[in-house]
PDB file of C-alpha atoms and ligand atoms in Angstrom:
ATOM      1  CA  MET A 225      26.745  23.296   4.934  1.00 70.00           C
ATOM      2  CA  GLY A 226      26.322  19.842   3.355  1.00 89.00           C
ATOM      3  CA  VAL A 227      28.751  17.463   1.745  1.00 95.00           C
ATOM      4  CA  VAL A 228      26.907  17.664  -1.584  1.00 98.00           C
ATOM      5  CA  GLU A 229      25.593  20.672  -3.535  1.00 97.00           C
ATOM      6  CA  PHE A 230      22.169  20.447  -5.165  1.00 97.00           C
ATOM      7  CA  ALA A 231      20.409  22.351  -7.951  1.00 97.00           C
ATOM      8  CA  THR A 232      16.954  22.300  -9.527  1.00 96.00           C
ATOM      9  CA  SER A 233      16.768  20.636 -12.951  1.00 92.00           C
ATOM     10  CA  PRO A 234      14.695  22.171 -15.821  1.00 90.00           C
ATOM     11  CA  TRP A 235      11.947  19.701 -14.790  1.00 90.00           C
ATOM     12  CA  GLY A 236      11.842  20.981 -11.243  1.00 94.00           C
ATOM     13  CA  GLN A 237      13.653  17.973  -9.748  1.00 94.00           C
ATOM     14  CA  THR A 238      16.258  18.577  -7.038  1.00 97.00           C
ATOM     15  CA  VAL A 239      19.454  16.859  -8.188  1.00 97.00           C
ATOM     16  CA  PRO A 240      22.990  16.634  -6.800  1.00 97.00           C
ATOM     17  CA  ILE A 241      25.496  18.523  -8.988  1.00 97.00           C
ATOM     18  CA  HIS A 242      28.812  17.968  -7.251  1.00 96.00           C
ATOM     19  CA  ILE A 243      30.486  17.774  -3.857  1.00 98.00           C
ATOM     20  CA  SER A 244      30.816  20.822  -1.681  1.00 97.00           C
ATOM     21  CA  PHE A 245      34.378  21.953  -2.374  1.00 95.00           C
ATOM     22  CA  VAL A 246      34.974  22.795   1.258  1.00 97.00           C
ATOM     23  CA  LEU A 247      35.754  19.049   1.395  1.00 98.00           C
ATOM     24  CA  ILE A 248      39.100  19.874  -0.243  1.00 98.00           C
ATOM     25  CA  TRP A 249      40.126  21.521   3.034  1.00 98.00           C
ATOM     26  CA  VAL A 250      38.519  18.824   5.182  1.00 98.00           C
ATOM     27  CA  PHE A 251      40.601  16.102   3.498  1.00 98.00           C
ATOM     28  CA  ALA A 252      43.788  18.194   3.245  1.00 98.00           C
ATOM     29  CA  ILE A 253      43.616  19.086   6.953  1.00 98.00           C
ATOM     30  CA  GLY A 254      42.609  15.492   7.837  1.00 98.00           C
ATOM     31  CA  GLY A 255      45.658  14.199   5.933  1.00 98.00           C
ATOM     32  CA  LEU A 256      47.913  16.715   7.670  1.00 98.00           C
ATOM     33  CA  ALA A 257      46.510  15.772  11.091  1.00 98.00           C
ATOM     34  CA  PHE A 258      47.263  12.102  10.380  1.00 98.00           C
ATOM     35  CA  LEU A 259      50.875  12.915   9.492  1.00 98.00           C
ATOM     36  CA  ILE A 260      51.407  14.997  12.625  1.00 98.00           C
ATOM     37  CA  VAL A 261      49.823  12.441  14.966  1.00 98.00           C
ATOM     38  CA  HIS A 262      51.728   9.573  13.328  1.00 98.00           C
ATOM     39  CA  ALA A 263      55.075  11.416  13.498  1.00 98.00           C
ATOM     40  CA  ILE A 264      54.565  12.231  17.208  1.00 98.00           C
ATOM     41  CA  TRP A 265      53.477   8.685  18.009  1.00 97.00           C
ATOM     42  CA  LEU A 266      56.503   7.205  16.206  1.00 96.00           C
ATOM     43  CA  ARG A 267      58.945   9.647  17.818  1.00 96.00           C
ATOM     44  CA  TYR A 268      57.759   9.408  21.416  1.00 96.00           C
ATOM     45  CA  PHE A 269      55.572   6.354  21.973  1.00 93.00           C
ATOM     46  CA  ALA A 270      56.103   3.546  19.438  1.00 90.00           C
ATOM     47  CA  ARG A 271      58.156   0.520  20.431  1.00 86.00           C
ATOM     48  CA  LYS A 272      60.869  -0.850  18.162  1.00 86.00           C
ATOM     49  CA  GLU A 273      59.579  -3.265  15.499  1.00 85.00           C
ATOM     50  CA  GLU A 274      59.916  -6.856  16.740  1.00 86.00           C
ATOM     51  CA  PHE A 275      59.918 -10.010  14.639  1.00 90.00           C
ATOM     52  CA  GLU A 276      60.221 -13.688  15.500  1.00 85.00           C
ATOM     53  CA  ALA A 277      63.789 -15.001  15.372  1.00 78.00           C
ATOM     54  CA  SER A 278      64.733 -15.741  11.780  1.00 70.00           C
ATOM     55  CA  GLY A 279      64.732 -19.505  11.244  1.00 62.00           C
ATOM     56  CA  THR A 280      65.820 -19.505   7.614  1.00 63.00           C
ATOM     57  CA  ALA A 281      69.383 -19.424   6.434  1.00 66.00           C
ATOM     58  CA  ALA A 282      69.458 -17.466   3.170  1.00 72.00           C
ATOM     59  CA  PRO A 283      72.977 -17.921   1.821  1.00 74.00           C
ATOM     60  CA  ASN A 284      72.203 -16.960  -1.776  1.00 85.00           C
ATOM     61  CA  VAL A 285      70.763 -13.515  -1.181  1.00 92.00           C
ATOM     62  CA  PRO A 286      72.496 -11.006  -3.474  1.00 93.00           C
ATOM     63  CA  ALA A 287      73.931  -7.719  -2.113  1.00 94.00           C
ATOM     64  CA  LYS A 288      71.187  -5.839  -3.990  1.00 96.00           C
ATOM     65  CA  VAL A 289      67.787  -7.498  -3.938  1.00 96.00           C
ATOM     66  CA  ALA A 290      65.637  -6.778  -7.003  1.00 96.00           C
ATOM     67  CA  ARG A 291      62.319  -5.272  -5.874  1.00 96.00           C
ATOM     68  CA  HIS A 292      60.802  -3.374  -8.809  1.00 96.00           C
ATOM     69  CA  SER A 293      61.431  -4.091 -12.496  1.00 96.00           C
ATOM     70  CA  LEU A 294      62.105  -1.169 -14.853  1.00 97.00           C
ATOM     71  CA  ALA A 295      58.617  -1.579 -16.326  1.00 97.00           C
ATOM     72  CA  ALA A 296      57.037  -1.377 -12.845  1.00 97.00           C
ATOM     73  CA  ARG A 297      59.083   1.722 -11.956  1.00 98.00           C
ATOM     74  CA  LEU A 298      58.221   3.500 -15.192  1.00 98.00           C
ATOM     75  CA  PHE A 299      54.550   2.749 -14.558  1.00 98.00           C
ATOM     76  CA  HIS A 300      54.775   4.082 -10.996  1.00 98.00           C
ATOM     77  CA  TRP A 301      56.311   7.424 -12.004  1.00 98.00           C
ATOM     78  CA  LEU A 302      54.033   7.924 -14.989  1.00 98.00           C
ATOM     79  CA  MET A 303      51.024   7.240 -12.784  1.00 98.00           C
ATOM     80  CA  ALA A 304      52.397   9.614 -10.111  1.00 98.00           C
ATOM     81  CA  ALA A 305      52.917  12.413 -12.677  1.00 98.00           C
ATOM     82  CA  SER A 306      49.389  12.036 -14.061  1.00 98.00           C
ATOM     83  CA  MET A 307      47.939  11.888 -10.547  1.00 98.00           C
ATOM     84  CA  PHE A 308      49.666  15.164  -9.596  1.00 98.00           C
ATOM     85  CA  ALA A 309      48.486  16.781 -12.819  1.00 98.00           C
ATOM     86  CA  LEU A 310      44.923  15.630 -12.053  1.00 98.00           C
ATOM     87  CA  LEU A 311      44.978  16.940  -8.479  1.00 98.00           C
ATOM     88  CA  ILE A 312      46.465  20.284  -9.515  1.00 98.00           C
ATOM     89  CA  THR A 313      44.126  20.829 -12.472  1.00 98.00           C
ATOM     90  CA  ALA A 314      41.068  19.736 -10.468  1.00 98.00           C
ATOM     91  CA  PHE A 315      41.586  21.644  -7.248  1.00 98.00           C
ATOM     92  CA  LEU A 316      43.591  24.826  -7.957  1.00 98.00           C
ATOM     93  CA  PRO A 317      40.622  26.414  -9.801  1.00 97.00           C
ATOM     94  CA  LYS A 318      38.377  25.476  -6.868  1.00 96.00           C
ATOM     95  CA  VAL A 319      40.603  27.359  -4.424  1.00 95.00           C
ATOM     96  CA  GLY A 320      40.807  30.482  -6.564  1.00 95.00           C
ATOM     97  CA  VAL A 321      43.608  29.894  -9.133  1.00 97.00           C
ATOM     98  CA  GLN A 322      41.712  30.214 -12.409  1.00 95.00           C
ATOM     99  CA  PHE A 323      42.960  28.719 -15.693  1.00 96.00           C
ATOM    100  CA  PRO A 324      41.378  26.624 -18.478  1.00 95.00           C
ATOM    101  CA  TRP A 325      41.851  23.403 -16.545  1.00 97.00           C
ATOM    102  CA  VAL A 326      39.389  20.982 -18.177  1.00 97.00           C
ATOM    103  CA  THR A 327      41.531  20.086 -21.227  1.00 96.00           C
ATOM    104  CA  TYR A 328      44.690  19.485 -19.166  1.00 98.00           C
ATOM    105  CA  HIS A 329      42.578  17.510 -16.708  1.00 98.00           C
ATOM    106  CA  TRP A 330      41.017  15.041 -19.129  1.00 98.00           C
ATOM    107  CA  ILE A 331      44.353  14.548 -20.940  1.00 98.00           C
ATOM    108  CA  ALA A 332      46.014  13.678 -17.605  1.00 98.00           C
ATOM    109  CA  GLY A 333      42.980  11.472 -16.925  1.00 98.00           C
ATOM    110  CA  VAL A 334      43.537   9.555 -20.154  1.00 98.00           C
ATOM    111  CA  VAL A 335      47.238   9.083 -19.259  1.00 98.00           C
ATOM    112  CA  LEU A 336      46.240   7.739 -15.831  1.00 98.00           C
ATOM    113  CA  THR A 337      43.601   5.450 -17.355  1.00 98.00           C
ATOM    114  CA  VAL A 338      46.001   3.991 -19.920  1.00 98.00           C
ATOM    115  CA  SER A 339      48.739   3.529 -17.307  1.00 98.00           C
ATOM    116  CA  ILE A 340      46.319   1.697 -14.991  1.00 98.00           C
ATOM    117  CA  ILE A 341      45.117  -0.599 -17.798  1.00 98.00           C
ATOM    118  CA  TYR A 342      48.775  -1.386 -18.508  1.00 98.00           C
ATOM    119  CA  HIS A 343      49.412  -2.022 -14.784  1.00 98.00           C
ATOM    120  CA  ILE A 344      46.447  -4.409 -14.489  1.00 97.00           C
ATOM    121  CA  ILE A 345      47.690  -6.477 -17.457  1.00 98.00           C
ATOM    122  CA  HIS A 346      51.322  -6.371 -16.250  1.00 97.00           C
ATOM    123  CA  ALA A 347      50.399  -7.331 -12.666  1.00 97.00           C
ATOM    124  CA  THR A 348      48.009 -10.099 -13.722  1.00 97.00           C
ATOM    125  CA  PHE A 349      50.156 -11.861 -16.305  1.00 97.00           C
ATOM    126  CA  PHE A 350      53.769 -10.884 -15.658  1.00 95.00           C
ATOM    127  CA  MET A 351      54.149 -10.063 -11.944  1.00 93.00           C
ATOM    128  CA  ASP A 352      53.331 -12.073  -8.840  1.00 93.00           C
ATOM    129  CA  PHE A 353      49.650 -11.073  -8.707  1.00 95.00           C
ATOM    130  CA  TRP A 354      49.055 -12.328  -5.145  1.00 95.00           C
ATOM    131  CA  SER A 355      51.992 -10.512  -3.539  1.00 95.00           C
ATOM    132  CA  ILE A 356      49.885  -7.363  -2.979  1.00 97.00           C
ATOM    133  CA  TRP A 357      46.821  -9.059  -1.406  1.00 97.00           C
ATOM    134  CA  PRO A 358      46.634  -9.849   2.337  1.00 97.00           C
ATOM    135  CA  ASP A 359      47.142 -13.531   3.128  1.00 96.00           C
ATOM    136  CA  LYS A 360      46.464 -15.689   6.206  1.00 96.00           C
ATOM    137  CA  ALA A 361      49.919 -15.027   7.694  1.00 96.00           C
ATOM    138  CA  ASP A 362      49.368 -11.244   7.431  1.00 97.00           C
ATOM    139  CA  LEU A 363      46.098 -11.490   9.362  1.00 97.00           C
ATOM    140  CA  GLU A 364      47.544 -13.789  12.046  1.00 96.00           C
ATOM    141  CA  ASP A 365      50.532 -11.479  12.468  1.00 96.00           C
ATOM    142  CA  ALA A 366      48.329  -8.371  12.596  1.00 96.00           C
ATOM    143  CA  SER A 367      46.280 -10.005  15.347  1.00 96.00           C
ATOM    144  CA  ASN A 368      49.467 -10.908  17.257  1.00 95.00           C
ATOM    145  CA  ARG A 369      50.846  -7.391  16.869  1.00 94.00           C
ATOM    146  CA  MET A 370      47.586  -5.969  18.200  1.00 94.00           C
ATOM    147  CA  LYS A 371      47.611  -8.347  21.208  1.00 95.00           C
ATOM    148  CA  ARG A 372      51.220  -7.418  22.030  1.00 92.00           C
ATOM    149  CA  PHE A 373      50.337  -3.721  21.708  1.00 89.00           C
ATOM    150  CA  MET A 374      47.519  -4.265  24.259  1.00 92.00           C
ATOM    151  CA  GLY A 375      50.031  -5.938  26.610  1.00 91.00           C
ATOM    152  CA  GLN A 376      48.679  -9.477  26.059  1.00 93.00           C
ATOM    153  CA  ASP A 377      50.769 -12.593  25.519  1.00 93.00           C
ATOM    154  CA  ALA A 378      51.269 -13.411  21.814  1.00 94.00           C
ATOM    155  CA  PRO A 379      54.136 -14.672  19.648  1.00 93.00           C
ATOM    156  CA  ALA A 380      56.239 -12.082  17.814  1.00 94.00           C
ATOM    157  CA  PRO A 381      55.091 -11.656  14.197  1.00 94.00           C
ATOM    158  CA  ARG A 382      56.952 -13.146  11.258  1.00 94.00           C
ATOM    159  CA  ARG A 383      58.997 -10.972   8.935  1.00 95.00           C
ATOM    160  CA  PHE A 384      57.072  -9.647   5.943  1.00 96.00           C
ATOM    161  CA  ALA A 385      56.579 -11.158   2.523  1.00 96.00           C
ATOM    162  CA  LYS A 386      57.288  -8.713  -0.329  1.00 96.00           C
ATOM    163  CA  TYR A 387      54.799  -6.153   1.048  1.00 97.00           C
ATOM    164  CA  PRO A 388      53.730  -5.512   4.670  1.00 96.00           C
ATOM    165  CA  LEU A 389      49.992  -5.624   5.444  1.00 97.00           C
ATOM    166  CA  GLU A 390      49.839  -1.798   5.686  1.00 96.00           C
ATOM    167  CA  ASN A 391      51.092  -1.471   2.094  1.00 97.00           C
ATOM    168  CA  LYS A 392      48.596  -4.078   0.929  1.00 98.00           C
ATOM    169  CA  MET A 393      45.721  -2.248   2.626  1.00 98.00           C
ATOM    170  CA  TYR A 394      46.846   1.084   1.171  1.00 98.00           C
ATOM    171  CA  HIS A 395      46.988  -0.492  -2.282  1.00 98.00           C
ATOM    172  CA  GLY A 396      43.413  -1.787  -1.826  1.00 98.00           C
ATOM    173  CA  VAL A 397      42.085   1.645  -0.838  1.00 98.00           C
ATOM    174  CA  ILE A 398      43.919   3.477  -3.644  1.00 98.00           C
ATOM    175  CA  LEU A 399      42.658   0.841  -6.083  1.00 98.00           C
ATOM    176  CA  LEU A 400      39.028   1.513  -5.121  1.00 98.00           C
ATOM    177  CA  THR A 401      39.396   5.316  -5.153  1.00 98.00           C
ATOM    178  CA  GLY A 402      41.421   5.199  -8.372  1.00 98.00           C
ATOM    179  CA  LEU A 403      38.845   3.014 -10.122  1.00 98.00           C
ATOM    180  CA  ALA A 404      36.061   5.338  -8.921  1.00 98.00           C
ATOM    181  CA  VAL A 405      37.703   8.478 -10.421  1.00 98.00           C
ATOM    182  CA  ILE A 406      38.646   6.652 -13.608  1.00 98.00           C
ATOM    183  CA  LEU A 407      35.265   5.049 -14.317  1.00 98.00           C
ATOM    184  CA  THR A 408      33.326   8.227 -13.535  1.00 98.00           C
ATOM    185  CA  GLY A 409      35.961  10.390 -15.297  1.00 98.00           C
ATOM    186  CA  VAL A 410      35.710   8.410 -18.540  1.00 98.00           C
ATOM    187  CA  PHE A 411      31.929   8.959 -18.620  1.00 98.00           C
ATOM    188  CA  MET A 412      32.349  12.627 -17.648  1.00 98.00           C
ATOM    189  CA  MET A 413      34.432  13.072 -20.797  1.00 98.00           C
ATOM    190  CA  PHE A 414      31.122  12.849 -22.689  1.00 97.00           C
ATOM    191  CA  ARG A 415      30.062  16.091 -20.985  1.00 96.00           C
ATOM    192  CA  VAL A 416      32.980  18.129 -22.296  1.00 96.00           C
ATOM    193  CA  LYS A 417      34.559  18.604 -25.713  1.00 95.00           C
ATOM    194  CA  THR A 418      37.410  16.122 -26.121  1.00 95.00           C
ATOM    195  CA  ALA A 419      39.330  14.746 -29.080  1.00 92.00           C
ATOM    196  CA  ILE A 420      38.263  11.216 -28.111  1.00 92.00           C
ATOM    197  CA  PHE A 421      34.469  10.981 -27.763  1.00 88.00           C
ATOM    198  CA  PRO A 422      31.767  13.040 -29.479  1.00 93.00           C
ATOM    199  CA  ARG A 423      30.150  15.207 -26.806  1.00 96.00           C
ATOM    200  CA  ASN A 424      26.899  13.714 -25.536  1.00 97.00           C
ATOM    201  CA  PRO A 425      25.547  15.316 -22.359  1.00 95.00           C
ATOM    202  CA  TYR A 426      22.281  13.374 -22.825  1.00 96.00           C
ATOM    203  CA  LEU A 427      23.951  10.017 -22.245  1.00 96.00           C
ATOM    204  CA  PHE A 428      22.460   9.964 -18.713  1.00 97.00           C
ATOM    205  CA  GLY A 429      19.713  11.809 -16.887  1.00 96.00           C
ATOM    206  CA  ASP A 430      20.426  14.707 -14.515  1.00 96.00           C
ATOM    207  CA  MET A 431      20.269  12.531 -11.400  1.00 96.00           C
ATOM    208  CA  THR A 432      22.765   9.962 -12.761  1.00 97.00           C
ATOM    209  CA  TRP A 433      25.145  12.683 -13.965  1.00 97.00           C
ATOM    210  CA  GLY A 434      24.870  14.406 -10.587  1.00 97.00           C
ATOM    211  CA  LEU A 435      25.675  11.245  -8.656  1.00 98.00           C
ATOM    212  CA  MET A 436      28.587  10.589 -11.012  1.00 98.00           C
ATOM    213  CA  TYR A 437      30.045  14.051 -10.360  1.00 98.00           C
ATOM    214  CA  VAL A 438      29.580  13.523  -6.622  1.00 98.00           C
ATOM    215  CA  LEU A 439      31.386  10.155  -6.700  1.00 98.00           C
ATOM    216  CA  HIS A 440      34.172  11.638  -8.866  1.00 98.00           C
ATOM    217  CA  GLY A 441      34.573  14.534  -6.433  1.00 98.00           C
ATOM    218  CA  LEU A 442      34.467  12.362  -3.292  1.00 98.00           C
ATOM    219  CA  ALA A 443      37.084   9.967  -4.642  1.00 98.00           C
ATOM    220  CA  GLY A 444      39.096  13.006  -5.811  1.00 98.00           C
ATOM    221  CA  VAL A 445      39.224  14.672  -2.390  1.00 98.00           C
ATOM    222  CA  GLY A 446      39.923  11.263  -0.818  1.00 98.00           C
ATOM    223  CA  LEU A 447      42.971  11.075  -3.069  1.00 98.00           C
ATOM    224  CA  ILE A 448      44.284  14.361  -1.625  1.00 98.00           C
ATOM    225  CA  ALA A 449      44.610  12.699   1.802  1.00 98.00           C
ATOM    226  CA  LEU A 450      45.791   9.367   0.389  1.00 98.00           C
ATOM    227  CA  ILE A 451      48.548  10.962  -1.694  1.00 98.00           C
ATOM    228  CA  MET A 452      49.666  13.117   1.251  1.00 98.00           C
ATOM    229  CA  VAL A 453      49.995  10.010   3.420  1.00 98.00           C
ATOM    230  CA  HIS A 454      51.851   8.168   0.647  1.00 98.00           C
ATOM    231  CA  ILE A 455      54.389  10.987   0.207  1.00 98.00           C
ATOM    232  CA  TYR A 456      54.832  11.311   3.977  1.00 98.00           C
ATOM    233  CA  PHE A 457      55.799   7.641   4.269  1.00 98.00           C
ATOM    234  CA  ALA A 458      57.977   7.885   1.156  1.00 98.00           C
ATOM    235  CA  VAL A 459      60.123  10.636   2.695  1.00 98.00           C
ATOM    236  CA  ARG A 460      60.283   9.260   6.259  1.00 98.00           C
ATOM    237  CA  PRO A 461      63.950   8.434   6.981  1.00 97.00           C
ATOM    238  CA  GLU A 462      63.322   4.772   7.889  1.00 96.00           C
ATOM    239  CA  LYS A 463      61.248   4.208   4.725  1.00 96.00           C
ATOM    240  CA  PHE A 464      63.417   6.186   2.321  1.00 98.00           C
ATOM    241  CA  VAL A 465      65.250   3.020   1.338  1.00 98.00           C
ATOM    242  CA  LEU A 466      61.956   1.782  -0.174  1.00 98.00           C
ATOM    243  CA  THR A 467      61.514   5.033  -2.103  1.00 98.00           C
ATOM    244  CA  LYS A 468      65.038   4.629  -3.469  1.00 98.00           C
ATOM    245  CA  SER A 469      64.088   1.129  -4.604  1.00 98.00           C
ATOM    246  CA  MET A 470      61.310   2.712  -6.689  1.00 98.00           C
ATOM    247  CA  VAL A 471      64.043   4.715  -8.453  1.00 98.00           C
ATOM    248  CA  PHE A 472      66.893   2.204  -8.689  1.00 98.00           C
ATOM    249  CA  GLY A 473      64.895  -1.026  -8.447  1.00 97.00           C
ATOM    250  CA  THR A 474      66.770  -2.744  -5.599  1.00 97.00           C
ATOM    251  CA  LEU A 475      66.908  -3.052  -1.813  1.00 97.00           C
ATOM    252  CA  PRO A 476      70.119  -3.581   0.197  1.00 97.00           C
ATOM    253  CA  LYS A 477      70.543  -7.193   1.388  1.00 95.00           C
ATOM    254  CA  GLU A 478      70.710  -6.069   5.073  1.00 94.00           C
ATOM    255  CA  TYR A 479      67.316  -4.348   4.838  1.00 96.00           C
ATOM    256  CA  TYR A 480      65.808  -7.373   3.118  1.00 95.00           C
ATOM    257  CA  LEU A 481      67.079  -9.795   5.766  1.00 94.00           C
ATOM    258  CA  GLU A 482      65.976  -7.537   8.625  1.00 94.00           C
ATOM    259  CA  HIS A 483      62.396  -6.989   7.378  1.00 95.00           C
ATOM    260  CA  HIS A 484      61.518  -9.799   4.978  1.00 95.00           C
ATOM    261  CA  ASP A 485      61.103 -13.518   5.362  1.00 93.00           C
ATOM    262  CA  PRO A 486      63.004 -15.392   2.609  1.00 92.00           C
ATOM    263  CA  GLU A 487      60.380 -18.143   2.845  1.00 90.00           C
ATOM    264  CA  ARG A 488      57.602 -15.662   2.053  1.00 92.00           C
ATOM    265  CA  TRP A 489      59.559 -13.593  -0.467  1.00 94.00           C
ATOM    266  CA  ALA A 490      62.209 -15.741  -2.093  1.00 89.00           C
ATOM    267  CA  VAL A 491      65.041 -13.823  -3.758  1.00 88.00           C
ATOM    268  CA  GLU A 492      67.967 -15.951  -4.657  1.00 67.00           C
ATOM    269  CA  ASN A 493      70.693 -15.830  -7.289  1.00 59.00           C
ATOM    270  CA  GLY A 494      69.875 -12.246  -8.176  1.00 47.00           C
ATOM    271  CA  SER A 495      66.254 -12.960  -9.111  1.00 48.00           C
ATOM    272  CA  SER A 496      63.293 -11.587  -7.225  1.00 47.00           C
ATOM    273  CA  GLU A 497      60.408 -13.952  -7.480  1.00 43.00           C
ATOM    274  CA  SER A 498      57.877 -13.498  -4.744  1.00 43.00           C
ATOM    275  CA  SER A 499      55.874 -15.872  -2.670  1.00 41.00           C
ATOM    276  CA  LYS A 500      54.746 -17.752  -5.793  1.00 44.00           C
ATOM    277  CA  ARG A 501      57.944 -19.790  -5.770  1.00 39.00           C
ATOM    278  CA  ALA A 502      58.077 -19.962  -1.990  1.00 39.00           C
ATOM    279  CA  LYS A 503      54.503 -21.322  -1.966  1.00 40.00           C
ATOM    280  CA  ALA A 504      55.223 -23.754  -4.775  1.00 37.00           C
ATOM    281  CA  SER A 505      58.119 -25.267  -2.840  1.00 34.00           C
ATOM    282  CA  ALA A 506      56.263 -25.234   0.515  1.00 31.00           C
TER     283      ALA A 506
HETATM  284  C1  HEM B1205      43.358  12.141  -9.093  1.00 51.38           C
HETATM  285  C2  HEM B1205      42.337  11.892  -9.865  1.00 51.38           C
HETATM  286  C3  HEM B1205      41.241  12.884 -10.160  1.00 51.38           C
HETATM  287  C4  HEM B1205      40.771  13.942  -9.414  1.00 51.38           C
HETATM  288  C5  HEM B1205      41.275  14.402  -8.066  1.00 51.38           C
HETATM  289  C6  HEM B1205      39.688  14.556 -10.146  1.00 51.38           C
HETATM  290  C7  HEM B1205      38.932  15.611  -9.691  1.00 51.38           C
HETATM  291  C8  HEM B1205      37.979  16.280 -10.449  1.00 51.38           C
HETATM  292  C9  HEM B1205      37.151  17.343  -9.975  1.00 51.38           C
HETATM  293  C10 HEM B1205      37.157  17.899  -8.558  1.00 51.38           C
HETATM  294  C11 HEM B1205      36.367  17.752 -11.007  1.00 51.38           C
HETATM  295  C12 HEM B1205      35.307  18.847 -10.973  1.00 51.38           C
HETATM  296  C13 HEM B1205      33.987  18.174 -10.819  1.00 51.38           C
HETATM  297  C14 HEM B1205      32.874  19.107 -10.540  1.00 51.38           C
HETATM  298  O1  HEM B1205      32.919  20.271 -10.957  1.00 51.38           O
HETATM  299  O2  HEM B1205      31.952  18.635  -9.908  1.00 51.38           O
HETATM  300  C15 HEM B1205      36.707  16.939 -12.142  1.00 51.38           C
HETATM  301  C16 HEM B1205      36.133  17.061 -13.386  1.00 51.38           C
HETATM  302  C17 HEM B1205      36.433  16.238 -14.465  1.00 51.38           C
HETATM  303  N1  HEM B1205      37.212  15.113 -14.438  1.00 51.38           N
HETATM  304 FE1  HEM B1205      38.369  14.525 -12.921  1.00 51.38          FE
HETATM  305  N2  HEM B1205      39.533  13.898 -11.333  1.00 51.38           N
HETATM  306  C18 HEM B1205      40.444  12.861 -11.371  1.00 51.38           C
HETATM  307  C19 HEM B1205      40.579  11.922 -12.381  1.00 51.38           C
HETATM  308  C20 HEM B1205      39.962  11.986 -13.605  1.00 51.38           C
HETATM  309  C21 HEM B1205      40.120  11.029 -14.672  1.00 51.38           C
HETATM  310  C22 HEM B1205      40.973   9.769 -14.546  1.00 51.38           C
HETATM  311  C23 HEM B1205      39.369  11.459 -15.727  1.00 51.38           C
HETATM  312  C24 HEM B1205      39.175  10.869 -17.091  1.00 51.38           C
HETATM  313  C25 HEM B1205      39.539   9.669 -17.435  1.00 51.38           C
HETATM  314  C26 HEM B1205      38.727  12.688 -15.321  1.00 51.38           C
HETATM  315  C27 HEM B1205      37.879  13.429 -16.103  1.00 51.38           C
HETATM  316  C28 HEM B1205      37.209  14.567 -15.713  1.00 51.38           C
HETATM  317  C29 HEM B1205      36.391  15.397 -16.584  1.00 51.38           C
HETATM  318  C30 HEM B1205      36.125  15.128 -18.064  1.00 51.38           C
HETATM  319  C31 HEM B1205      35.926  16.444 -15.805  1.00 51.38           C
HETATM  320  C32 HEM B1205      35.142  17.658 -16.298  1.00 51.38           C
HETATM  321  C33 HEM B1205      33.718  17.538 -16.129  1.00 51.38           C
HETATM  322  C34 HEM B1205      33.016  18.829 -16.450  1.00 51.38           C
HETATM  323  O3  HEM B1205      33.585  19.930 -16.360  1.00 51.38           O
HETATM  324  O4  HEM B1205      31.862  18.705 -16.789  1.00 51.38           O
HETATM  325  N3  HEM B1205      39.092  12.986 -14.036  1.00 51.38           N
HETATM  326  N4  HEM B1205      37.672  16.032 -11.774  1.00 51.38           N
END
């Protein structure tokens, strides 16, 4: 059984039509396997997180450190709701729960698309755009962590900026998969009856449509595993404080000082301005 299903077009050409939906199970089981292996590794084998001794006195850190603005939190939960709606409407019919899913699906798709456009504008012009992209310090620290893991001599890593490298890498992967489902999904709306575009199934040839459905499906099943991993980390006891910050907006001062470097993520006098200010004063 292949990854892609093919059909013969009216002109006798063999064209891809969509992914093989057995991939739903492959990615769901793959995601589950990751969670189990990670939980066992953390419980029985992982060493305690180690950071270099903190060299910065941070006398002005407030008791509650602002991490996510209200606008950012509202975006996150709206995006999460639309993502769940998309996964449920896309995959339940494929595993045997039949209902007229297409309308609910494209409406949730439009909500996701609009929320992502909003997020791109918000992050580019109003948030610290660079805080979510890996920087030189992240790469040096990752290399040092790897060396220490292998038993080699290397300095302890610094505390994190606003986001650890793992979060930044996850954001990069979800960005690519998210853009893939959105861009293909918007075009796929021309294949079905929607209130937004006039239907035009002749916009592309059979091969292009087929490849588009395959990319949409591949990114879609990828999101099953990615969302499972995201929820797993969100409910892990040691990370739950971060999940709470996505509800209430703040982190406790003790957590901030233990995990974050005030020089890389400056939060003083109640404000939470990321590395932008730290870099400007460096
Ligand atoms: C979590 C994100 C998403 C997932 C998991 C997902 C998954 C899927 C799957 C599995 C299909 C069936 C494809 C097939 O039969 O080959 C589908 C169809 C469709 N998707 Fe999505 N999708 C997502 C996001 C979106 C977005 C953002 C849009 C629109 C902006 C969208 C619009 C559509 C449309 C219009 C169809 C119906 C195509 C048809 O029946 O001809 N999807 N989606």
